[in-house]
mmCIF file of C-alpha atoms in Angstrom:
data_model
loop_
_atom_site.group_PDB
_atom_site.id
_atom_site.type_symbol
_atom_site.label_atom_id
_atom_site.label_comp_id
_atom_site.label_asym_id
_atom_site.label_seq_id
_atom_site.Cartn_x
_atom_site.Cartn_y
_atom_site.Cartn_z
ATOM 1 C CA MET A 1 27.932 -12.523 -2.028
ATOM 2 C CA ARG A 2 25.464 -14.964 -0.454
ATOM 3 C CA ILE A 3 21.811 -14.008 -0.767
ATOM 4 C CA SER A 4 19.653 -14.951 2.207
ATOM 5 C CA ARG A 5 17.263 -17.873 1.928
ATOM 6 C CA ARG A 6 14.515 -15.454 2.926
ATOM 7 C CA ALA A 7 15.173 -13.243 -0.091
ATOM 8 C CA GLN A 8 15.512 -16.207 -2.430
ATOM 9 C CA ALA A 9 12.168 -17.604 -1.277
ATOM 10 C CA VAL A 10 10.192 -14.437 -2.026
ATOM 11 C CA ALA A 11 8.237 -14.766 -5.270
ATOM 12 C CA PRO A 12 7.878 -11.850 -7.680
ATOM 13 C CA PHE A 13 4.760 -9.697 -7.468
ATOM 14 C CA PHE A 14 3.463 -10.442 -10.956
ATOM 15 C CA ALA A 15 1.181 -7.407 -11.109
ATOM 16 C CA MET A 16 4.299 -5.261 -10.887
ATOM 17 C CA GLU A 17 6.122 -7.492 -13.372
ATOM 18 C CA PHE A 18 3.374 -7.053 -15.957
ATOM 19 C CA GLY A 19 3.494 -3.342 -15.221
ATOM 20 C CA LYS A 20 7.186 -3.383 -16.176
ATOM 21 C CA HIS A 21 6.433 -5.185 -19.425
ATOM 22 C CA ALA A 22 3.702 -2.647 -20.179
ATOM 23 C CA ALA A 23 6.162 0.200 -19.594
ATOM 24 C CA ALA A 24 8.628 -1.447 -21.983
ATOM 25 C CA LEU A 25 5.955 -1.610 -24.685
ATOM 26 C CA GLU A 26 5.093 2.028 -24.098
ATOM 27 C CA SER A 27 8.751 2.972 -24.523
ATOM 28 C CA GLN A 28 8.515 1.413 -27.990
ATOM 29 C CA GLY A 29 5.630 3.739 -28.856
ATOM 30 C CA HIS A 30 2.641 1.493 -28.119
ATOM 31 C CA HIS A 31 -0.444 2.730 -26.274
ATOM 32 C CA VAL A 32 -0.953 0.221 -23.447
ATOM 33 C CA ILE A 33 -4.179 0.151 -21.439
ATOM 34 C CA LYS A 34 -3.058 -0.562 -17.884
ATOM 35 C CA LEU A 35 -5.645 -2.544 -15.971
ATOM 36 C CA SER A 36 -3.109 -4.469 -13.898
ATOM 37 C CA ILE A 37 -2.288 -2.170 -10.975
ATOM 38 C CA GLY A 38 -4.605 -1.206 -8.133
ATOM 39 C CA GLU A 39 -3.828 2.477 -8.260
ATOM 40 C CA PRO A 40 -6.683 5.008 -8.361
ATOM 41 C CA ASP A 41 -6.270 7.506 -11.167
ATOM 42 C CA PHE A 42 -7.777 10.381 -9.162
ATOM 43 C CA GLY A 43 -4.825 11.212 -6.903
ATOM 44 C CA ALA A 44 -5.126 12.839 -3.490
ATOM 45 C CA PRO A 45 -8.091 15.120 -2.719
ATOM 46 C CA PRO A 46 -7.420 18.775 -3.619
ATOM 47 C CA ALA A 47 -7.243 19.912 0.011
ATOM 48 C CA VAL A 48 -4.529 17.339 0.707
ATOM 49 C CA LEU A 49 -2.460 18.560 -2.242
ATOM 50 C CA GLU A 50 -2.792 22.119 -1.000
ATOM 51 C CA ALA A 51 -1.807 21.052 2.510
ATOM 52 C CA MET A 52 1.325 19.375 1.169
ATOM 53 C CA ARG A 53 2.300 22.495 -0.766
ATOM 54 C CA GLU A 54 1.923 24.531 2.410
ATOM 55 C CA VAL A 55 3.936 22.191 4.610
ATOM 56 C CA MET A 56 6.774 21.967 2.052
ATOM 57 C CA ASP A 57 7.572 25.674 2.346
ATOM 58 C CA GLY A 58 11.094 25.143 3.615
ATOM 59 C CA ARG A 59 10.246 24.824 7.309
ATOM 60 C CA PRO A 60 12.168 22.228 9.336
ATOM 61 C CA MET A 61 10.541 18.809 9.086
ATOM 62 C CA PRO A 62 11.840 16.628 11.944
ATOM 63 C CA TYR A 63 10.880 13.054 12.719
ATOM 64 C CA THR A 64 7.480 12.534 14.248
ATOM 65 C CA ALA A 65 6.843 10.137 17.113
ATOM 66 C CA ALA A 66 7.243 6.521 15.987
ATOM 67 C CA LEU A 67 3.495 5.918 16.341
ATOM 68 C CA GLY A 68 2.651 8.993 14.280
ATOM 69 C CA LEU A 69 1.504 12.576 14.743
ATOM 70 C CA PRO A 70 -0.877 12.709 17.723
ATOM 71 C CA GLN A 71 -3.324 14.899 15.787
ATOM 72 C CA LEU A 72 -3.361 12.438 12.870
ATOM 73 C CA ARG A 73 -3.992 9.486 15.192
ATOM 74 C CA GLU A 74 -6.866 11.462 16.718
ATOM 75 C CA ALA A 75 -8.258 12.267 13.253
ATOM 76 C CA ILE A 76 -8.199 8.576 12.295
ATOM 77 C CA ALA A 77 -10.021 7.689 15.532
ATOM 78 C CA ARG A 78 -12.688 10.301 14.725
ATOM 79 C CA PHE A 79 -13.001 8.802 11.256
ATOM 80 C CA TYR A 80 -13.957 5.435 12.760
ATOM 81 C CA ARG A 81 -16.499 7.137 14.993
ATOM 82 C CA GLY A 82 -18.042 9.201 12.205
ATOM 83 C CA GLU A 83 -17.971 6.668 9.377
ATOM 84 C CA HIS A 84 -18.425 3.359 11.205
ATOM 85 C CA GLY A 85 -19.846 4.222 14.616
ATOM 86 C CA VAL A 86 -16.868 2.650 16.395
ATOM 87 C CA GLU A 87 -15.077 4.210 19.350
ATOM 88 C CA VAL A 88 -11.312 3.841 18.960
ATOM 89 C CA ASP A 89 -8.856 5.271 21.464
ATOM 90 C CA PRO A 90 -6.270 7.286 19.478
ATOM 91 C CA SER A 91 -3.542 5.607 21.548
ATOM 92 C CA ARG A 92 -4.364 2.369 19.689
ATOM 93 C CA VAL A 93 -3.772 3.924 16.251
ATOM 94 C CA VAL A 94 -0.322 3.392 14.726
ATOM 95 C CA VAL A 95 0.561 5.496 11.663
ATOM 96 C CA THR A 96 2.856 3.666 9.271
ATOM 97 C CA ALA A 97 4.759 4.041 6.009
ATOM 98 C CA GLY A 98 1.938 2.569 3.967
ATOM 99 C CA ALA A 99 -0.222 -0.439 4.785
ATOM 100 C CA SER A 100 2.729 -2.664 3.898
ATOM 101 C CA ALA A 101 4.677 -1.276 6.839
ATOM 102 C CA ALA A 102 1.650 -1.847 9.052
ATOM 103 C CA LEU A 103 1.620 -5.492 7.952
ATOM 104 C CA VAL A 104 5.340 -5.821 8.653
ATOM 105 C CA LEU A 105 5.006 -4.317 12.138
ATOM 106 C CA ALA A 106 1.952 -6.377 13.034
ATOM 107 C CA THR A 107 3.531 -9.573 11.762
ATOM 108 C CA ALA A 108 6.758 -8.872 13.640
ATOM 109 C CA ALA A 109 4.749 -8.305 16.807
ATOM 110 C CA LEU A 110 2.594 -11.434 16.466
ATOM 111 C CA VAL A 111 4.488 -14.169 14.630
ATOM 112 C CA ASP A 112 7.125 -16.593 15.880
ATOM 113 C CA THR A 113 9.005 -19.140 13.795
ATOM 114 C CA GLY A 114 6.879 -22.229 13.241
ATOM 115 C CA ASP A 115 3.522 -20.553 13.834
ATOM 116 C CA GLU A 116 0.750 -21.431 11.420
ATOM 117 C CA VAL A 117 -1.310 -18.620 9.880
ATOM 118 C CA LEU A 118 -4.501 -19.218 7.913
ATOM 119 C CA ILE A 119 -5.103 -17.142 4.761
ATOM 120 C CA ALA A 120 -7.649 -17.445 1.969
ATOM 121 C CA ASP A 121 -6.707 -18.587 -1.522
ATOM 122 C CA PRO A 122 -6.926 -16.359 -3.551
ATOM 123 C CA SER A 123 -5.536 -13.421 -1.589
ATOM 124 C CA TYR A 124 -3.086 -10.530 -1.790
ATOM 125 C CA PRO A 125 0.357 -12.129 -2.275
ATOM 126 C CA CYS A 126 2.387 -9.760 -0.115
ATOM 127 C CA ASN A 127 0.439 -10.779 2.994
ATOM 128 C CA ARG A 128 1.683 -14.344 2.879
ATOM 129 C CA GLN A 129 5.167 -13.320 1.732
ATOM 130 C CA ILE A 130 5.551 -11.047 4.757
ATOM 131 C CA VAL A 131 4.253 -13.695 7.165
ATOM 132 C CA GLU A 132 6.535 -16.364 5.726
ATOM 133 C CA SER A 133 9.557 -14.053 5.913
ATOM 134 C CA PHE A 134 9.109 -14.017 9.703
ATOM 135 C CA GLY A 135 9.271 -17.806 9.831
ATOM 136 C CA ALA A 136 5.577 -18.676 9.927
ATOM 137 C CA GLN A 137 3.927 -21.383 7.877
ATOM 138 C CA VAL A 138 1.053 -20.094 5.784
ATOM 139 C CA THR A 139 -1.835 -22.445 5.132
ATOM 140 C CA LEU A 140 -3.719 -21.274 2.071
ATOM 141 C CA ILE A 141 -7.354 -22.356 2.319
ATOM 142 C CA PRO A 142 -9.019 -22.807 -1.091
ATOM 143 C CA THR A 143 -12.206 -20.787 -1.466
ATOM 144 C CA THR A 144 -14.985 -20.937 -4.027
ATOM 145 C CA ALA A 145 -17.600 -18.733 -5.622
ATOM 146 C CA GLU A 146 -20.113 -20.163 -3.136
ATOM 147 C CA THR A 147 -18.221 -18.446 -0.292
ATOM 148 C CA ARG A 148 -17.550 -15.338 -2.417
ATOM 149 C CA PHE A 149 -13.870 -16.385 -2.672
ATOM 150 C CA GLN A 150 -13.597 -15.661 1.045
ATOM 151 C CA LEU A 151 -13.028 -17.726 4.154
ATOM 152 C CA ASP A 152 -16.031 -18.784 6.177
ATOM 153 C CA ALA A 153 -16.238 -20.179 9.687
ATOM 154 C CA ALA A 154 -16.642 -23.755 8.424
ATOM 155 C CA SER A 155 -13.467 -23.672 6.313
ATOM 156 C CA VAL A 156 -11.485 -22.030 9.110
ATOM 157 C CA ARG A 157 -12.673 -24.641 11.609
ATOM 158 C CA SER A 158 -11.830 -27.556 9.318
ATOM 159 C CA ASN A 159 -8.307 -26.251 8.654
ATOM 160 C CA TRP A 160 -7.468 -25.325 12.258
ATOM 161 C CA THR A 161 -4.548 -27.193 13.857
ATOM 162 C CA ASP A 162 -2.718 -27.138 17.166
ATOM 163 C CA ARG A 163 -0.088 -24.878 15.546
ATOM 164 C CA THR A 164 -2.550 -22.245 14.290
ATOM 165 C CA ARG A 165 -1.755 -18.925 15.937
ATOM 166 C CA GLY A 166 -3.577 -16.426 13.751
ATOM 167 C CA ILE A 167 -5.762 -15.701 10.771
ATOM 168 C CA MET A 168 -5.509 -12.997 8.103
ATOM 169 C CA ILE A 169 -8.605 -11.798 6.262
ATOM 170 C CA ALA A 170 -9.032 -9.053 3.676
ATOM 171 C CA THR A 171 -12.530 -7.666 3.236
ATOM 172 C CA PRO A 172 -13.112 -6.488 0.568
ATOM 173 C CA SER A 173 -10.466 -8.669 -0.994
ATOM 174 C CA ASN A 174 -7.719 -8.107 -3.469
ATOM 175 C CA PRO A 175 -8.034 -9.733 -6.085
ATOM 176 C CA THR A 176 -11.763 -10.469 -6.027
ATOM 177 C CA GLY A 177 -13.306 -7.242 -4.714
ATOM 178 C CA THR A 178 -15.678 -9.358 -2.610
ATOM 179 C CA SER A 179 -16.445 -8.930 1.091
ATOM 180 C CA VAL A 180 -17.034 -11.344 3.945
ATOM 181 C CA PRO A 181 -20.630 -10.926 5.198
ATOM 182 C CA ALA A 182 -20.573 -9.272 8.627
ATOM 183 C CA ASP A 183 -22.180 -12.204 10.437
ATOM 184 C CA GLU A 184 -19.708 -14.631 8.878
ATOM 185 C CA LEU A 185 -16.753 -12.417 9.784
ATOM 186 C CA ALA A 186 -18.029 -12.200 13.344
ATOM 187 C CA ALA A 187 -18.274 -16.002 13.500
ATOM 188 C CA ILE A 188 -14.712 -16.407 12.196
ATOM 189 C CA CYS A 189 -13.381 -13.912 14.736
ATOM 190 C CA GLU A 190 -15.251 -15.608 17.578
ATOM 191 C CA LEU A 191 -13.863 -18.999 16.560
ATOM 192 C CA ALA A 192 -10.299 -17.646 16.547
ATOM 193 C CA ARG A 193 -10.779 -15.705 19.784
ATOM 194 C CA GLU A 194 -11.989 -18.849 21.563
ATOM 195 C CA ARG A 195 -8.726 -20.503 20.541
ATOM 196 C CA ASP A 196 -6.648 -17.550 21.777
ATOM 197 C CA ALA A 197 -5.513 -16.731 18.227
ATOM 198 C CA TRP A 198 -5.050 -13.277 16.773
ATOM 199 C CA ARG A 199 -7.252 -11.881 14.005
ATOM 200 C CA LEU A 200 -5.688 -9.521 11.463
ATOM 201 C CA VAL A 201 -8.232 -7.918 9.151
ATOM 202 C CA ASP A 202 -7.155 -5.927 6.106
ATOM 203 C CA GLU A 203 -9.753 -3.171 5.650
ATOM 204 C CA ILE A 204 -7.806 -1.187 3.066
ATOM 205 C CA TYR A 205 -10.785 -1.231 0.690
ATOM 206 C CA LEU A 206 -13.529 -1.062 3.329
ATOM 207 C CA ASN A 207 -14.576 2.500 2.536
ATOM 208 C CA LEU A 208 -14.789 1.680 -1.158
ATOM 209 C CA SER A 209 -17.508 -0.900 -0.413
ATOM 210 C CA ASP A 210 -21.118 -0.553 -1.449
ATOM 211 C CA HIS A 211 -23.491 0.970 1.090
ATOM 212 C CA ASP A 212 -26.591 -0.945 2.172
ATOM 213 C CA ASP A 213 -30.182 -0.193 1.205
ATOM 214 C CA GLN A 214 -30.379 2.450 3.945
ATOM 215 C CA GLY A 215 -27.235 4.163 2.675
ATOM 216 C CA ARG A 216 -25.126 2.951 5.590
ATOM 217 C CA PRO A 217 -21.416 2.201 5.041
ATOM 218 C CA PRO A 218 -20.084 -1.290 5.781
ATOM 219 C CA ARG A 219 -19.189 -2.270 9.326
ATOM 220 C CA SER A 220 -15.603 -2.419 10.489
ATOM 221 C CA VAL A 221 -14.583 -5.636 12.213
ATOM 222 C CA LEU A 222 -13.903 -3.440 15.247
ATOM 223 C CA SER A 223 -17.653 -3.051 15.737
ATOM 224 C CA PHE A 224 -17.897 -6.667 16.932
ATOM 225 C CA ASP A 225 -14.263 -7.617 17.663
ATOM 226 C CA PRO A 226 -12.528 -4.655 19.326
ATOM 227 C CA ASP A 227 -9.328 -6.682 19.832
ATOM 228 C CA ALA A 228 -8.858 -7.469 16.147
ATOM 229 C CA ILE A 229 -5.819 -5.955 14.462
ATOM 230 C CA VAL A 230 -6.992 -3.757 11.593
ATOM 231 C CA ILE A 231 -4.835 -2.650 8.665
ATOM 232 C CA ASN A 232 -5.816 0.385 6.602
ATOM 233 C CA SER A 233 -4.262 2.859 4.213
ATOM 234 C CA PHE A 234 -4.475 6.293 2.653
ATOM 235 C CA SER A 235 -3.697 4.699 -0.727
ATOM 236 C CA LYS A 236 -7.064 3.485 -1.962
ATOM 237 C CA TYR A 237 -10.043 5.433 -0.581
ATOM 238 C CA PHE A 238 -8.007 8.645 -0.394
ATOM 239 C CA GLY A 239 -6.104 7.932 -3.642
ATOM 240 C CA MET A 240 -2.637 8.509 -2.122
ATOM 241 C CA THR A 241 -0.683 5.467 -3.340
ATOM 242 C CA GLY A 242 2.734 7.077 -3.761
ATOM 243 C CA TRP A 243 2.500 8.970 -0.474
ATOM 244 C CA ARG A 244 3.239 5.703 1.379
ATOM 245 C CA LEU A 245 1.039 6.332 4.378
ATOM 246 C CA GLY A 246 -1.126 3.861 6.234
ATOM 247 C CA TRP A 247 -2.224 2.891 9.702
ATOM 248 C CA CYS A 248 -3.266 0.040 11.911
ATOM 249 C CA VAL A 249 -5.518 -0.198 14.933
ATOM 250 C CA VAL A 250 -4.224 -2.630 17.545
ATOM 251 C CA PRO A 251 -5.271 -3.808 21.009
ATOM 252 C CA GLU A 252 -3.861 -1.720 23.836
ATOM 253 C CA ILE A 253 -1.576 -4.548 24.969
ATOM 254 C CA LEU A 254 0.152 -4.535 21.571
ATOM 255 C CA VAL A 255 0.953 -0.792 21.442
ATOM 256 C CA PRO A 256 4.320 -0.864 23.307
ATOM 257 C CA ALA A 257 5.633 -3.664 21.087
ATOM 258 C CA MET A 258 4.483 -1.838 17.953
ATOM 259 C CA GLU A 259 6.192 1.332 19.141
ATOM 260 C CA ARG A 260 9.512 -0.424 19.765
ATOM 261 C CA LEU A 261 9.376 -2.142 16.405
ATOM 262 C CA ALA A 262 8.469 1.079 14.590
ATOM 263 C CA GLN A 263 11.337 2.923 16.275
ATOM 264 C CA ASN A 264 13.796 0.293 15.070
ATOM 265 C CA TYR A 265 12.375 -0.541 11.660
ATOM 266 C CA PHE A 266 11.222 2.824 10.282
ATOM 267 C CA LEU A 267 11.681 5.590 12.903
ATOM 268 C CA CYS A 268 8.405 7.068 11.637
ATOM 269 C CA ALA A 269 6.251 7.515 8.573
ATOM 270 C CA SER A 270 6.921 10.481 6.271
ATOM 271 C CA ALA A 271 6.406 13.644 8.308
ATOM 272 C CA PRO A 272 5.219 15.829 5.379
ATOM 273 C CA ALA A 273 2.747 13.153 4.287
ATOM 274 C CA GLN A 274 1.395 12.876 7.825
ATOM 275 C CA HIS A 275 0.862 16.632 8.135
ATOM 276 C CA ALA A 276 -0.842 16.812 4.746
ATOM 277 C CA ALA A 277 -3.014 13.773 5.479
ATOM 278 C CA LEU A 278 -4.821 15.707 8.198
ATOM 279 C CA ALA A 279 -6.719 17.363 5.341
ATOM 280 C CA CYS A 280 -8.174 13.980 4.359
ATOM 281 C CA PHE A 281 -10.662 14.159 7.196
ATOM 282 C CA THR A 282 -12.323 17.481 6.413
ATOM 283 C CA PRO A 283 -15.958 17.344 5.232
ATOM 284 C CA GLU A 284 -14.826 18.617 1.830
ATOM 285 C CA SER A 285 -12.240 15.860 1.316
ATOM 286 C CA LEU A 286 -14.583 13.139 2.530
ATOM 287 C CA ALA A 287 -17.234 14.370 0.087
ATOM 288 C CA VAL A 288 -14.678 14.156 -2.740
ATOM 289 C CA CYS A 289 -13.789 10.598 -1.753
ATOM 290 C CA GLU A 290 -17.435 9.565 -1.533
ATOM 291 C CA ALA A 291 -18.075 10.916 -5.033
ATOM 292 C CA ARG A 292 -15.135 8.862 -6.254
ATOM 293 C CA ARG A 293 -16.513 5.741 -4.564
ATOM 294 C CA VAL A 294 -19.736 6.217 -6.508
ATOM 295 C CA GLU A 295 -17.776 6.641 -9.733
ATOM 296 C CA PHE A 296 -15.895 3.413 -9.062
ATOM 297 C CA ALA A 297 -19.267 1.649 -8.775
ATOM 298 C CA GLU A 298 -20.234 3.065 -12.171
ATOM 299 C CA ARG A 299 -16.949 1.866 -13.652
ATOM 300 C CA ARG A 300 -17.568 -1.573 -12.159
ATOM 301 C CA ALA A 301 -20.942 -1.774 -13.906
ATOM 302 C CA LEU A 302 -19.271 -0.830 -17.186
ATOM 303 C CA VAL A 303 -16.620 -3.530 -16.763
ATOM 304 C CA LEU A 304 -19.056 -6.258 -15.713
ATOM 305 C CA ASP A 305 -21.241 -5.510 -18.719
ATOM 306 C CA GLY A 306 -18.233 -5.480 -21.031
ATOM 307 C CA LEU A 307 -16.840 -8.779 -19.779
ATOM 308 C CA ALA A 308 -20.271 -10.390 -20.112
ATOM 309 C CA ARG A 309 -20.481 -9.247 -23.734
ATOM 310 C CA ILE A 310 -17.032 -10.679 -24.414
ATOM 311 C CA GLY A 311 -17.956 -13.999 -22.791
ATOM 312 C CA LEU A 312 -15.547 -13.806 -19.861
ATOM 313 C CA PRO A 313 -17.579 -14.876 -16.814
ATOM 314 C CA VAL A 314 -17.237 -13.206 -13.412
ATOM 315 C CA PRO A 315 -18.195 -15.917 -10.885
ATOM 316 C CA VAL A 316 -18.811 -13.414 -8.057
ATOM 317 C CA PRO A 317 -19.538 -9.755 -8.846
ATOM 318 C CA PRO A 318 -17.485 -7.544 -6.526
ATOM 319 C CA ASP A 319 -19.090 -5.317 -3.919
ATOM 320 C CA GLY A 320 -16.059 -3.185 -3.112
ATOM 321 C CA ALA A 321 -12.476 -2.247 -3.974
ATOM 322 C CA PHE A 322 -11.894 -1.802 -7.725
ATOM 323 C CA TYR A 323 -11.148 -5.300 -8.977
ATOM 324 C CA VAL A 324 -12.980 -7.878 -11.055
ATOM 325 C CA TYR A 325 -11.791 -11.496 -10.953
ATOM 326 C CA PHE A 326 -12.879 -13.214 -14.157
ATOM 327 C CA ASP A 327 -12.610 -16.768 -15.453
ATOM 328 C CA VAL A 328 -10.624 -17.450 -18.636
ATOM 329 C CA GLY A 329 -11.110 -21.229 -18.590
ATOM 330 C CA ARG A 330 -13.328 -21.196 -21.697
ATOM 331 C CA THR A 331 -10.639 -19.491 -23.795
ATOM 332 C CA GLY A 332 -8.368 -22.545 -23.825
ATOM 333 C CA LEU A 333 -5.549 -20.485 -22.293
ATOM 334 C CA THR A 334 -4.154 -20.482 -18.803
ATOM 335 C CA SER A 335 -4.420 -17.180 -16.967
ATOM 336 C CA TRP A 336 -0.706 -16.587 -17.530
ATOM 337 C CA GLN A 337 -0.996 -17.254 -21.263
ATOM 338 C CA PHE A 338 -4.091 -15.068 -21.463
ATOM 339 C CA CYS A 339 -2.341 -12.129 -19.769
ATOM 340 C CA GLU A 340 0.841 -12.517 -21.791
ATOM 341 C CA ARG A 341 -1.018 -12.588 -25.082
ATOM 342 C CA ALA A 342 -3.455 -9.834 -24.115
ATOM 343 C CA LEU A 343 -0.488 -7.596 -23.370
ATOM 344 C CA ARG A 344 1.496 -8.580 -26.443
ATOM 345 C CA GLU A 345 -1.355 -8.703 -28.975
ATOM 346 C CA ALA A 346 -3.977 -6.295 -27.585
ATOM 347 C CA HIS A 347 -1.710 -4.057 -25.488
ATOM 348 C CA VAL A 348 -3.907 -4.516 -22.412
ATOM 349 C CA ALA A 349 -2.123 -5.162 -19.105
ATOM 350 C CA LEU A 350 -3.887 -7.504 -16.647
ATOM 351 C CA THR A 351 -2.742 -9.659 -13.719
ATOM 352 C CA PRO A 352 -2.774 -13.485 -13.807
ATOM 353 C CA GLY A 353 -4.242 -15.510 -10.967
ATOM 354 C CA ARG A 354 -0.812 -16.942 -10.220
ATOM 355 C CA ASP A 355 -0.155 -13.820 -8.142
ATOM 356 C CA PHE A 356 -2.902 -14.630 -5.669
ATOM 357 C CA GLY A 357 -2.505 -18.269 -4.731
ATOM 358 C CA VAL A 358 -2.810 -21.781 -6.120
ATOM 359 C CA HIS A 359 -6.478 -22.707 -6.350
ATOM 360 C CA THR A 360 -7.436 -20.260 -9.135
ATOM 361 C CA ALA A 361 -3.927 -19.591 -10.419
ATOM 362 C CA GLU A 362 -4.453 -21.056 -13.879
ATOM 363 C CA THR A 363 -8.091 -20.125 -14.456
ATOM 364 C CA HIS A 364 -8.669 -16.553 -13.273
ATOM 365 C CA VAL A 365 -7.417 -13.070 -14.128
ATOM 366 C CA ARG A 366 -7.689 -9.835 -12.164
ATOM 367 C CA LEU A 367 -8.744 -6.619 -13.867
ATOM 368 C CA SER A 368 -8.372 -3.328 -12.027
ATOM 369 C CA TYR A 369 -10.935 -0.674 -12.903
ATOM 370 C CA ALA A 370 -8.984 2.025 -11.076
ATOM 371 C CA ALA A 371 -8.423 3.568 -14.488
ATOM 372 C CA PRO A 372 -10.168 6.328 -16.462
ATOM 373 C CA THR A 373 -13.497 5.369 -18.013
ATOM 374 C CA ASP A 374 -12.207 5.964 -21.540
ATOM 375 C CA ASP A 375 -9.340 3.543 -20.875
ATOM 376 C CA LEU A 376 -11.778 0.953 -19.554
ATOM 377 C CA ARG A 377 -13.921 1.216 -22.680
ATOM 378 C CA GLU A 378 -10.904 0.969 -24.955
ATOM 379 C CA GLY A 379 -9.421 -1.900 -22.940
ATOM 380 C CA LEU A 380 -12.668 -3.868 -23.099
ATOM 381 C CA ALA A 381 -12.951 -3.264 -26.841
ATOM 382 C CA ARG A 382 -9.416 -4.555 -27.356
ATOM 383 C CA LEU A 383 -10.051 -7.587 -25.141
ATOM 384 C CA GLY A 384 -13.208 -8.352 -27.104
ATOM 385 C CA LYS A 385 -11.285 -8.426 -30.388
ATOM 386 C CA PHE A 386 -8.487 -10.476 -28.795
ATOM 387 C CA VAL A 387 -10.857 -13.107 -27.352
ATOM 388 C CA ALA A 388 -12.643 -13.343 -30.718
ATOM 389 C CA THR A 389 -9.385 -14.504 -32.287
ATOM 390 C CA LEU A 390 -9.226 -17.423 -29.827
ATOM 391 C CA ARG A 391 -12.511 -18.966 -30.971
#
């Protein structure tokens, strides 16, 4: 059987690969501290769990419309109004089978073979894999600590070519947990808009960002670029990773194409998950999620302090998500060697920078603090002992 070139070209997702190795160690009786996967340990809010139990009472559960339950699309639009002060027409909201499906649909709607797409290095690997699978050429733009490991308008301008058709930005970012400042993001979007290029902004971690001094949540890109394509998910802020439910907000002109693609690719997102997700937007559930956001900030402080004590520098402290991107250059190991040995010798699972691009592939490691506080303390203690053996 001949395997397609597309499938052969797709690289492994190393975070998942290290997760498999961790599971193998656990099957041998070892206690592995898993700090490699971006999966909140809280689970869905209680009201959502109760809603799922109610909807799974044996009633018929037919397909929903390809774009999602109308009442869920309306709830998401209200969420933007209430949390971010942005008016979004519910007709522009597309409910998908996770954010990954939203990325697939948006890419299918926007990308033609030979198009160039600009993406930061480091960045979430699946974004570029999806874009490349539709025939686009991804240009990874190296970033530095000075730009918070994010694109800025100057780097986008200097890398723009006649073939550039779009730009993908994640803010806050996976793997760094850092955000693009609002004025810089606005400048990037304006630059792309002037060149008639699309802007796809991954805001999956937006609601896990720090609030400002006045207690205001971060701004969505839609507040200054209403025609940007926004990707979001129920996985992170709402803690519903395995529910496989996400959404995107698209310009009105893109809705018919998204609907046709959704009909053919997925039919619809999970109907039970959509019905249950309506309970995410109650005041009670939002209060639960906000309390969890605060706890993530406390965990971040614990991890940053622990890494500093160990001597593993964090070039840019994160301001959102639940990741810390630290430098292992002083250890004498590459990031891959560091992660392999940390798993084998200390039984701590991390993710090497190789997952996220080229520029920091050998020097940086991602740690996810979406794990219980006790696990974080134990993991840091083990890492401290492991690093001490390298000196």
